[in-house]
Amino acid sequence: MAVQDRVRTSGKPKAGTAERASAVGLVLAAVATVVWSGSFVTSRALHDSVPPVQAAFWRWIVAIVAVAPFAAREAWRQRELLRRHLGFVTLASLLGVTVYNTLVNQAGLSTSAGNMGMIMAASPVLMAVCERLGGARLGARRTTGMLIACAGVLLLVSKGSLTPDFAAGDLWMLAAAVCFGSYSALLRRKPAGIGGLAFLFSTFVLGALMLSPAYAVSLALQGGFEPTAGTAGPLVYVGVFSSAVAFFAWNKAIALIGAARAGVVYYLQPVCVAVLSFALLGEATGPAQLLCMALILGGVMLGAGRGR
């Protein structure tokens, strides 16, 4: 009888291990979200001094240099596997590296930060939809949490108005949200044999290569930018932290808890931006903003849980 009990329990995943993996995934998703929130504040310094395509290109060059000492050797060892799945890696590079951040930079030239935040809030919804189309079950609890958090985000970035005046930049931002949501959902299908660092390094290199023709055109038409502390500092931040650190954390979080669940944590970004704005810029937070933050945090806690 004891032998039969051991056989029955040996095939089941350990509850403690699953819960630890879930907790790590949520923490990593939160780390990526906080770092990306900081990049919104930092990148503002580049809007008037560095063209969008050039900012995106140098961001990924910095990211490649930062990741190479840790990932280049693993990528070289797995080169045959990466070549075998070149189509998948190329698509992930195109969506998450080449196109997404370039569209965000472009959108910032002709739309408000409030509209950008509101439209970007669609990304977790797109992640969940893509996972559902892929056969994943979201469950009532996760769906409800996602909707509550989404309502809080919309109220926060629109200041209570749900009728924003869409500009050309809003369309760029909508395209960026679609790219990021699709990239996050795609990560769930990453071939099992490819290591996280090898995948990260490969997408950075391929993404920068695909961005090179646009960079050359921008350089020819708009000229280069002056590498000063005001331009190099933000590029180093977005290259090292918002790219190397945040993308590694986000990719790992997707692998552990899935795009839909990590997407719920992503709703924390407007809250983080508000806190950073208060701490760095002295912008006050009123009762309406606190209510919206409570909705977001409540939705995240509800939707990020393991229960359905």
XYZ file of C-alpha atoms in Angstrom:
308
model
C 0.000 0.000 0.000
C 2.853 2.378 0.832
C 4.463 1.592 -2.520
C 1.215 2.410 -4.349
C 0.940 5.715 -2.486
C 4.473 6.657 -3.527
C 3.697 5.796 -7.146
C 0.550 7.907 -7.107
C 2.244 10.937 -5.588
C 5.415 10.731 -7.642
C 3.602 11.677 -10.861
C 2.131 14.838 -9.395
C 3.985 18.158 -9.430
C 4.970 19.356 -6.013
C 2.642 22.105 -4.806
C 5.470 23.965 -3.120
C 7.569 23.993 -6.293
C 4.657 25.278 -8.396
C 3.898 28.035 -5.912
C 7.533 29.111 -5.769
C 7.696 29.241 -9.565
C 4.494 31.282 -9.608
C 5.850 33.730 -7.025
C 9.130 34.133 -8.911
C 7.218 34.741 -12.153
C 5.094 37.460 -10.557
C 8.155 39.158 -9.051
C 9.983 39.098 -12.388
C 6.949 40.547 -14.186
C 6.801 43.316 -11.560
C 10.536 44.042 -11.946
C 10.166 44.402 -15.716
C 7.126 46.633 -15.286
C 8.869 48.940 -12.797
C 11.990 49.243 -14.978
C 9.911 49.984 -18.077
C 8.030 52.634 -16.080
C 11.343 54.338 -15.346
C 12.216 54.280 -19.027
C 9.128 56.365 -19.856
C 10.446 59.126 -17.603
C 14.062 58.755 -18.772
C 13.278 58.564 -22.489
C 11.537 61.951 -22.446
C 14.992 63.537 -22.583
C 15.598 61.962 -26.000
C 12.476 63.147 -27.811
C 13.903 66.492 -28.908
C 17.515 65.440 -29.387
C 17.558 61.938 -30.910
C 15.349 60.794 -33.841
C 13.085 57.842 -32.923
C 14.747 55.256 -35.176
C 18.232 56.251 -34.042
C 17.186 56.108 -30.383
C 15.800 52.603 -30.907
C 18.898 51.441 -32.818
C 21.407 52.629 -30.218
C 19.229 51.265 -27.424
C 19.682 47.775 -28.839
C 23.394 48.258 -29.537
C 23.863 49.133 -25.857
C 21.705 46.136 -24.900
C 23.810 43.775 -27.052
C 27.021 45.018 -25.435
C 25.476 44.618 -21.964
C 24.199 41.078 -22.582
C 27.097 39.705 -24.669
C 29.452 38.795 -21.774
C 26.726 36.629 -20.220
C 24.907 35.283 -23.293
C 27.181 35.183 -26.353
C 28.830 31.888 -25.400
C 25.479 30.190 -24.754
C 24.098 31.519 -28.047
C 27.154 30.142 -29.882
C 26.727 26.713 -28.264
C 23.067 26.662 -29.316
C 23.641 28.060 -32.812
C 22.331 24.937 -34.550
C 19.149 24.990 -32.470
C 18.710 28.707 -33.110
C 19.212 28.156 -36.833
C 16.621 25.372 -36.780
C 14.083 27.743 -35.204
C 15.228 30.838 -37.072
C 11.690 31.695 -38.188
C 10.406 31.866 -34.608
C 13.407 33.860 -33.356
C 13.153 36.279 -36.291
C 9.443 36.902 -35.694
C 10.049 37.524 -31.983
C 12.906 39.901 -32.862
C 10.771 41.795 -35.348
C 7.839 42.257 -32.957
C 9.646 42.837 -29.663
C 12.864 44.571 -30.757
C 12.756 46.078 -34.242
C 9.203 47.398 -34.387
C 7.762 47.813 -30.876
C 10.155 50.356 -29.319
C 10.557 52.229 -32.603
C 6.783 52.714 -32.745
C 6.718 53.926 -29.131
C 9.439 56.499 -29.900
C 7.566 57.606 -33.007
C 4.264 57.909 -31.151
C 5.828 60.161 -28.520
C 6.433 62.845 -31.154
C 2.754 63.517 -31.859
C 0.561 62.371 -28.975
C 0.241 62.955 -25.256
C 1.674 60.673 -22.604
C -1.861 60.151 -21.281
C -3.106 58.809 -24.588
C 0.012 56.644 -24.937
C -0.630 55.109 -21.521
C -4.287 54.482 -22.263
C -3.577 52.757 -25.560
C -0.681 50.759 -24.112
C -3.123 49.450 -21.512
C -4.578 47.365 -24.331
C -1.453 45.183 -24.392
C -2.433 42.878 -21.475
C -5.858 42.441 -23.048
C -4.194 41.450 -26.312
C -1.917 39.035 -24.440
C -4.932 37.376 -22.855
C -6.806 37.206 -26.170
C -3.796 35.652 -27.911
C -3.425 33.060 -25.137
C -7.158 32.276 -25.327
C -6.911 31.803 -29.086
C -3.989 29.475 -28.405
C -6.213 27.277 -26.257
C -5.391 28.593 -22.776
C -8.213 28.989 -20.249
C -8.225 32.344 -18.484
C -10.879 31.669 -15.860
C -13.439 34.019 -14.314
C -11.129 35.292 -11.566
C -8.314 36.277 -13.922
C -10.702 37.838 -16.432
C -12.438 39.847 -13.703
C -9.128 41.063 -12.287
C -7.966 42.054 -15.760
C -11.137 44.077 -16.388
C -10.946 45.823 -12.993
C -7.295 46.752 -13.530
C -8.039 47.907 -17.074
C -10.846 50.155 -15.780
C -8.447 51.687 -13.261
C -5.837 52.315 -15.955
C -8.360 53.966 -18.278
C -9.641 56.249 -15.526
C -6.110 57.124 -14.408
C -4.616 58.055 -17.764
C -7.776 59.765 -19.068
C -8.439 61.721 -15.822
C -12.007 60.428 -15.784
C -12.726 61.080 -19.450
C -13.118 58.130 -21.809
C -13.310 60.261 -24.975
C -9.697 61.147 -25.840
C -8.827 63.095 -28.964
C -6.853 60.606 -31.028
C -3.918 62.000 -33.010
C -1.579 60.400 -35.550
C 0.694 59.290 -32.719
C -2.183 57.357 -31.180
C -2.257 55.109 -34.235
C 1.488 54.511 -33.884
C 0.928 53.631 -30.232
C -1.925 51.270 -31.087
C 0.396 49.448 -33.466
C 3.026 49.297 -30.689
C 0.507 47.791 -28.265
C -0.400 45.129 -30.820
C 3.293 44.305 -31.324
C 4.032 44.012 -27.599
C 0.935 41.913 -26.900
C 1.731 39.601 -29.800
C 5.387 39.304 -28.739
C 4.410 38.408 -25.164
C 1.920 35.771 -26.301
C 4.474 34.357 -28.757
C 6.965 33.749 -25.942
C 4.815 30.887 -24.634
C 5.694 28.974 -27.810
C 9.450 29.417 -27.475
C 11.216 26.121 -28.318
C 12.069 24.378 -25.061
C 15.738 23.773 -25.861
C 16.672 27.429 -26.402
C 18.133 29.001 -23.264
C 16.781 32.309 -21.984
C 20.052 34.220 -22.412
C 20.718 32.730 -25.861
C 17.216 33.703 -26.978
C 17.575 37.221 -25.543
C 20.944 37.825 -27.197
C 19.758 36.427 -30.541
C 16.634 38.593 -30.624
C 18.656 41.699 -29.771
C 21.177 41.017 -32.556
C 18.569 40.120 -35.179
C 16.344 43.026 -34.141
C 19.196 45.522 -34.458
C 20.181 44.073 -37.854
C 16.618 44.432 -39.156
C 16.535 48.002 -37.834
C 19.830 48.909 -39.573
C 18.326 49.937 -42.971
C 15.860 52.308 -41.271
C 18.716 53.676 -39.147
C 20.785 54.370 -42.283
C 17.854 56.197 -43.899
C 17.275 58.259 -40.746
C 20.969 59.117 -40.566
C 20.989 60.257 -44.209
C 17.795 62.329 -43.978
C 17.914 63.663 -40.406
C 21.604 63.580 -39.588
C 23.117 62.148 -36.428
C 22.840 63.405 -32.853
C 25.453 64.798 -30.523
C 26.610 62.210 -27.937
C 26.375 64.263 -24.758
C 25.536 63.285 -21.188
C 21.931 64.258 -21.908
C 21.669 61.758 -24.771
C 24.112 59.023 -23.730
C 22.741 58.690 -20.181
C 19.138 57.877 -21.184
C 20.378 55.532 -23.936
C 22.501 53.620 -21.434
C 19.516 53.320 -19.081
C 17.084 52.069 -21.727
C 19.763 49.833 -23.237
C 20.974 48.172 -20.038
C 17.941 48.255 -17.754
C 14.859 48.660 -19.977
C 16.236 46.237 -22.579
C 18.711 43.735 -21.104
C 17.322 43.496 -17.547
C 13.634 44.092 -18.178
C 13.309 41.881 -21.257
C 15.132 39.020 -19.536
C 12.842 39.341 -16.499
C 9.722 39.602 -18.662
C 10.637 36.641 -20.884
C 11.315 34.493 -17.813
C 8.047 35.602 -16.225
C 6.127 34.589 -19.356
C 7.780 31.160 -19.237
C 6.777 30.695 -15.589
C 3.254 32.144 -15.380
C 2.090 32.825 -18.940
C 1.418 36.024 -20.882
C -2.119 36.602 -19.598
C -1.133 36.407 -15.920
C 2.018 38.495 -16.402
C -0.091 40.966 -18.378
C -2.231 41.613 -15.315
C 0.916 42.680 -13.419
C 1.752 44.984 -16.349
C -1.225 47.126 -15.330
C 0.953 48.342 -12.440
C 2.904 50.496 -14.887
C 0.668 53.621 -14.646
C 0.889 53.387 -10.845
C 4.686 53.177 -11.025
C 4.822 56.126 -13.418
C 2.641 58.182 -11.056
C 4.904 57.349 -8.097
C 8.049 58.207 -10.069
C 6.487 61.449 -11.292
C 5.702 62.414 -7.696
C 9.167 61.452 -6.444
C 11.191 62.960 -9.310
C 8.980 65.751 -10.643
C 6.942 66.711 -7.576
C 3.592 66.076 -9.278
C 0.817 65.744 -6.694
C -1.456 62.709 -6.518
C -5.078 63.502 -5.682
C -8.011 61.395 -4.397
C -9.097 60.436 -7.921
C -5.643 59.084 -8.743
C -5.511 57.156 -5.468
C -8.889 55.574 -6.269
C -7.641 54.528 -9.696
C -4.488 53.055 -8.165
C -6.630 51.095 -5.695
C -8.627 49.661 -8.612
C -5.428 48.716 -10.450
C -3.784 47.108 -7.425
C -6.990 45.258 -6.526
C -7.362 43.969 -10.068
C -3.725 42.857 -10.152
C -4.039 40.983 -6.844
C -7.227 39.294 -8.012
C -6.075 38.412 -11.518
C -2.538 37.361 -10.619
C -3.671 34.689 -8.179
C -3.595 31.020 -9.091
C -7.275 30.455 -8.544
C -9.671 30.558 -11.473
